[in-house]
């Protein structure tokens, strides 16, 4: 079972890797995403989910950019078993659904696909492509699907080179609150 300290260390030690063909590192992407959630006044659960949503990219050994080799790393599923011993469904479910949320938004919003980065459009195909209208309807009826859609929008925006954000330490109390602890395990 992983501890919160070990999760933070993963970001400190492996977070410098590039974020899937974008102009930011994994750590910068995570911090930008969490900052957007915090600025939107969201719960500690959704801020924590935003910070940790791509943890799955840090726990596999498929190289930095498996999508370039045509491999879907299934990072949204890899993160959940790691996190669910520490965090409730309010954190892990939006993470598990954040890739499906892209497939959903492509299906229901005309302008969304065009707004995606080149790397996101490429990975969309590996991830199963745009949802059919039926699949989109089924998706949004799931618990925490609305949270996953919000997370997805911050995820798409959290790719700004050189943007200043609060650091990991700033988010520690929020992570502790989200997992119901008062001290760092
Ligand atoms: Fe992301």
mmCIF file of C-alpha atoms in Angstrom, residues 2-179:
data_model
loop_
_atom_site.group_PDB
_atom_site.id
_atom_site.type_symbol
_atom_site.label_atom_id
_atom_site.label_comp_id
_atom_site.label_asym_id
_atom_site.label_seq_id
_atom_site.Cartn_x
_atom_site.Cartn_y
_atom_site.Cartn_z
ATOM 1 C CA UNK A 2 1.348 3.382 -1.026
ATOM 2 C CA UNK A 3 1.527 6.299 1.413
ATOM 3 C CA UNK A 4 0.839 9.941 0.682
ATOM 4 C CA UNK A 5 4.534 10.658 1.265
ATOM 5 C CA UNK A 6 5.424 8.132 -1.445
ATOM 6 C CA UNK A 7 2.946 9.729 -3.852
ATOM 7 C CA UNK A 8 4.471 13.159 -3.263
ATOM 8 C CA UNK A 9 7.941 11.633 -3.757
ATOM 9 C CA UNK A 10 6.821 10.149 -7.099
ATOM 10 C CA UNK A 11 6.001 13.663 -8.324
ATOM 11 C CA UNK A 12 9.234 15.064 -6.893
ATOM 12 C CA UNK A 13 11.356 12.270 -8.424
ATOM 13 C CA UNK A 14 9.585 11.363 -11.667
ATOM 14 C CA UNK A 15 7.560 14.544 -12.245
ATOM 15 C CA UNK A 16 10.235 16.184 -14.403
ATOM 16 C CA UNK A 17 9.405 13.869 -17.310
ATOM 17 C CA UNK A 18 7.693 15.562 -20.219
ATOM 18 C CA UNK A 19 3.899 15.537 -20.272
ATOM 19 C CA UNK A 20 2.947 13.614 -23.431
ATOM 20 C CA UNK A 21 4.354 15.844 -26.162
ATOM 21 C CA UNK A 22 3.271 19.099 -24.452
ATOM 22 C CA UNK A 23 5.401 22.064 -23.371
ATOM 23 C CA UNK A 24 5.194 21.203 -19.658
ATOM 24 C CA UNK A 25 6.485 18.483 -17.328
ATOM 25 C CA UNK A 26 4.207 16.018 -15.556
ATOM 26 C CA UNK A 27 4.641 17.979 -12.324
ATOM 27 C CA UNK A 28 3.889 21.348 -13.967
ATOM 28 C CA UNK A 29 0.814 19.845 -15.621
ATOM 29 C CA UNK A 30 -0.431 18.431 -12.301
ATOM 30 C CA UNK A 31 0.142 21.733 -10.466
ATOM 31 C CA UNK A 32 -1.565 23.788 -13.196
ATOM 32 C CA UNK A 33 -4.553 21.456 -13.211
ATOM 33 C CA UNK A 34 -4.911 21.551 -9.405
ATOM 34 C CA UNK A 35 -4.496 25.335 -9.398
ATOM 35 C CA UNK A 36 -7.372 25.719 -11.875
ATOM 36 C CA UNK A 37 -9.573 23.531 -9.664
ATOM 37 C CA UNK A 38 -8.618 25.525 -6.579
ATOM 38 C CA UNK A 39 -9.210 28.864 -8.325
ATOM 39 C CA UNK A 40 -12.656 27.581 -9.320
ATOM 40 C CA UNK A 41 -13.390 27.096 -5.598
ATOM 41 C CA UNK A 42 -13.794 23.327 -5.832
ATOM 42 C CA UNK A 43 -13.735 20.753 -2.995
ATOM 43 C CA UNK A 44 -10.505 19.268 -1.672
ATOM 44 C CA UNK A 45 -11.550 15.986 -3.345
ATOM 45 C CA UNK A 46 -11.736 17.527 -6.806
ATOM 46 C CA UNK A 47 -8.544 19.561 -6.309
ATOM 47 C CA UNK A 48 -6.774 16.357 -5.208
ATOM 48 C CA UNK A 49 -8.195 14.496 -8.219
ATOM 49 C CA UNK A 50 -6.934 17.277 -10.485
ATOM 50 C CA UNK A 51 -3.459 17.120 -8.976
ATOM 51 C CA UNK A 52 -3.257 13.329 -9.155
ATOM 52 C CA UNK A 53 -5.232 12.585 -12.334
ATOM 53 C CA UNK A 54 -2.175 11.578 -14.372
ATOM 54 C CA UNK A 55 -0.402 9.624 -11.633
ATOM 55 C CA UNK A 56 -0.846 6.585 -13.886
ATOM 56 C CA UNK A 57 1.719 8.069 -16.284
ATOM 57 C CA UNK A 58 4.279 8.030 -13.460
ATOM 58 C CA UNK A 59 3.775 4.437 -12.351
ATOM 59 C CA UNK A 60 4.352 2.594 -15.609
ATOM 60 C CA UNK A 61 7.591 1.846 -17.390
ATOM 61 C CA UNK A 62 6.447 2.212 -20.993
ATOM 62 C CA UNK A 63 8.742 5.193 -21.563
ATOM 63 C CA UNK A 64 7.814 8.878 -21.569
ATOM 64 C CA UNK A 65 5.555 8.901 -24.595
ATOM 65 C CA UNK A 66 3.953 5.527 -25.299
ATOM 66 C CA UNK A 67 1.288 7.247 -27.460
ATOM 67 C CA UNK A 68 3.981 8.042 -30.027
ATOM 68 C CA UNK A 69 4.481 4.286 -30.394
ATOM 69 C CA UNK A 70 0.756 3.775 -30.766
ATOM 70 C CA UNK A 71 0.355 2.461 -27.204
ATOM 71 C CA UNK A 72 -2.485 3.572 -24.920
ATOM 72 C CA UNK A 73 -0.915 3.386 -21.445
ATOM 73 C CA UNK A 74 -4.396 3.172 -19.811
ATOM 74 C CA UNK A 75 -3.095 5.665 -17.237
ATOM 75 C CA UNK A 76 -6.594 6.473 -15.971
ATOM 76 C CA UNK A 77 -6.970 2.853 -14.816
ATOM 77 C CA UNK A 78 -3.424 2.455 -13.511
ATOM 78 C CA UNK A 79 -3.846 5.313 -11.048
ATOM 79 C CA UNK A 80 -6.944 3.975 -9.328
ATOM 80 C CA UNK A 81 -5.563 0.834 -7.588
ATOM 81 C CA UNK A 82 -2.643 2.933 -6.339
ATOM 82 C CA UNK A 83 -4.865 5.686 -4.955
ATOM 83 C CA UNK A 84 -7.964 3.899 -3.707
ATOM 84 C CA UNK A 85 -6.407 2.665 -0.476
ATOM 85 C CA UNK A 86 -5.880 6.321 0.506
ATOM 86 C CA UNK A 87 -8.617 8.303 -1.210
ATOM 87 C CA UNK A 88 -12.407 7.991 -1.515
ATOM 88 C CA UNK A 89 -14.368 7.571 -4.754
ATOM 89 C CA UNK A 90 -14.841 11.359 -4.935
ATOM 90 C CA UNK A 91 -11.125 11.497 -5.799
ATOM 91 C CA UNK A 92 -10.518 8.250 -7.679
ATOM 92 C CA UNK A 93 -13.655 8.142 -9.860
ATOM 93 C CA UNK A 94 -13.138 11.504 -11.629
ATOM 94 C CA UNK A 95 -9.566 10.299 -12.268
ATOM 95 C CA UNK A 96 -10.777 7.001 -13.711
ATOM 96 C CA UNK A 97 -13.276 8.851 -15.914
ATOM 97 C CA UNK A 98 -11.136 11.754 -17.149
ATOM 98 C CA UNK A 99 -10.171 10.059 -20.420
ATOM 99 C CA UNK A 100 -13.756 8.967 -21.095
ATOM 100 C CA UNK A 101 -14.741 12.607 -20.382
ATOM 101 C CA UNK A 102 -12.704 13.670 -23.430
ATOM 102 C CA UNK A 103 -14.565 11.112 -25.564
ATOM 103 C CA UNK A 104 -17.809 12.486 -24.077
ATOM 104 C CA UNK A 105 -17.014 16.166 -24.713
ATOM 105 C CA UNK A 106 -16.037 15.393 -28.310
ATOM 106 C CA UNK A 107 -19.475 13.838 -28.766
ATOM 107 C CA UNK A 108 -21.572 16.610 -27.173
ATOM 108 C CA UNK A 109 -19.684 19.842 -27.929
ATOM 109 C CA UNK A 110 -19.061 20.857 -31.521
ATOM 110 C CA UNK A 111 -16.058 23.064 -30.791
ATOM 111 C CA UNK A 112 -14.355 20.782 -28.270
ATOM 112 C CA UNK A 113 -12.389 18.472 -30.573
ATOM 113 C CA UNK A 114 -10.827 21.404 -32.435
ATOM 114 C CA UNK A 115 -9.709 22.909 -29.107
ATOM 115 C CA UNK A 116 -7.639 19.832 -28.228
ATOM 116 C CA UNK A 117 -3.880 19.794 -28.597
ATOM 117 C CA UNK A 118 -2.313 17.682 -31.310
ATOM 118 C CA UNK A 119 -1.176 15.120 -28.711
ATOM 119 C CA UNK A 120 -4.670 14.898 -27.195
ATOM 120 C CA UNK A 121 -6.252 14.332 -30.595
ATOM 121 C CA UNK A 122 -3.743 11.579 -31.315
ATOM 122 C CA UNK A 123 -4.324 9.838 -27.984
ATOM 123 C CA UNK A 124 -8.111 10.136 -28.440
ATOM 124 C CA UNK A 125 -7.939 7.623 -31.261
ATOM 125 C CA UNK A 126 -5.878 5.198 -29.156
ATOM 126 C CA UNK A 127 -8.385 5.643 -26.327
ATOM 127 C CA UNK A 128 -11.338 4.552 -28.444
ATOM 128 C CA UNK A 129 -12.324 7.760 -30.249
ATOM 129 C CA UNK A 130 -15.432 9.936 -29.931
ATOM 130 C CA UNK A 131 -18.357 8.415 -28.015
ATOM 131 C CA UNK A 132 -21.521 7.537 -29.900
ATOM 132 C CA UNK A 133 -24.588 9.524 -28.705
ATOM 133 C CA UNK A 134 -25.699 6.464 -26.710
ATOM 134 C CA UNK A 135 -22.309 6.012 -25.061
ATOM 135 C CA UNK A 136 -22.210 9.745 -24.222
ATOM 136 C CA UNK A 137 -25.617 9.519 -22.550
ATOM 137 C CA UNK A 138 -24.584 6.484 -20.510
ATOM 138 C CA UNK A 139 -21.311 8.136 -19.539
ATOM 139 C CA UNK A 140 -22.775 11.300 -18.049
ATOM 140 C CA UNK A 141 -25.254 9.356 -15.920
ATOM 141 C CA UNK A 142 -22.443 7.761 -13.875
ATOM 142 C CA UNK A 143 -21.518 9.037 -10.420
ATOM 143 C CA UNK A 144 -18.819 11.724 -10.563
ATOM 144 C CA UNK A 145 -19.040 12.024 -14.353
ATOM 145 C CA UNK A 146 -19.741 15.784 -14.055
ATOM 146 C CA UNK A 147 -16.633 16.130 -11.885
ATOM 147 C CA UNK A 148 -14.638 14.184 -14.484
ATOM 148 C CA UNK A 149 -15.828 16.612 -17.194
ATOM 149 C CA UNK A 150 -14.723 19.611 -15.099
ATOM 150 C CA UNK A 151 -11.379 17.949 -14.430
ATOM 151 C CA UNK A 152 -11.029 17.285 -18.154
ATOM 152 C CA UNK A 153 -11.425 20.964 -19.018
ATOM 153 C CA UNK A 154 -8.691 21.957 -16.542
ATOM 154 C CA UNK A 155 -6.558 19.073 -17.843
ATOM 155 C CA UNK A 156 -6.818 20.524 -21.366
ATOM 156 C CA UNK A 157 -5.826 24.002 -20.153
ATOM 157 C CA UNK A 158 -2.977 22.868 -17.889
ATOM 158 C CA UNK A 159 -0.325 22.903 -20.602
ATOM 159 C CA UNK A 160 1.038 26.438 -20.429
ATOM 160 C CA UNK A 161 4.831 26.666 -20.663
ATOM 161 C CA UNK A 162 6.585 28.503 -17.815
ATOM 162 C CA UNK A 163 3.351 29.294 -15.940
ATOM 163 C CA UNK A 164 3.916 30.098 -12.247
ATOM 164 C CA UNK A 165 1.746 28.062 -9.848
ATOM 165 C CA UNK A 166 1.767 27.158 -6.155
ATOM 166 C CA UNK A 167 4.146 24.242 -5.475
ATOM 167 C CA UNK A 168 3.448 20.717 -4.184
ATOM 168 C CA UNK A 169 3.735 21.808 -0.547
ATOM 169 C CA UNK A 170 0.832 24.189 -1.059
ATOM 170 C CA UNK A 171 -1.413 21.258 -1.986
ATOM 171 C CA UNK A 172 -0.382 18.998 0.935
ATOM 172 C CA UNK A 173 -3.090 20.196 3.354
ATOM 173 C CA UNK A 174 -5.648 19.784 0.563
ATOM 174 C CA UNK A 175 -4.468 16.207 -0.112
ATOM 175 C CA UNK A 176 -4.605 15.438 3.611
ATOM 176 C CA UNK A 177 -8.133 16.810 3.800
ATOM 177 C CA UNK A 178 -9.183 14.791 0.744
ATOM 178 C CA UNK A 179 -7.936 11.532 2.296
#
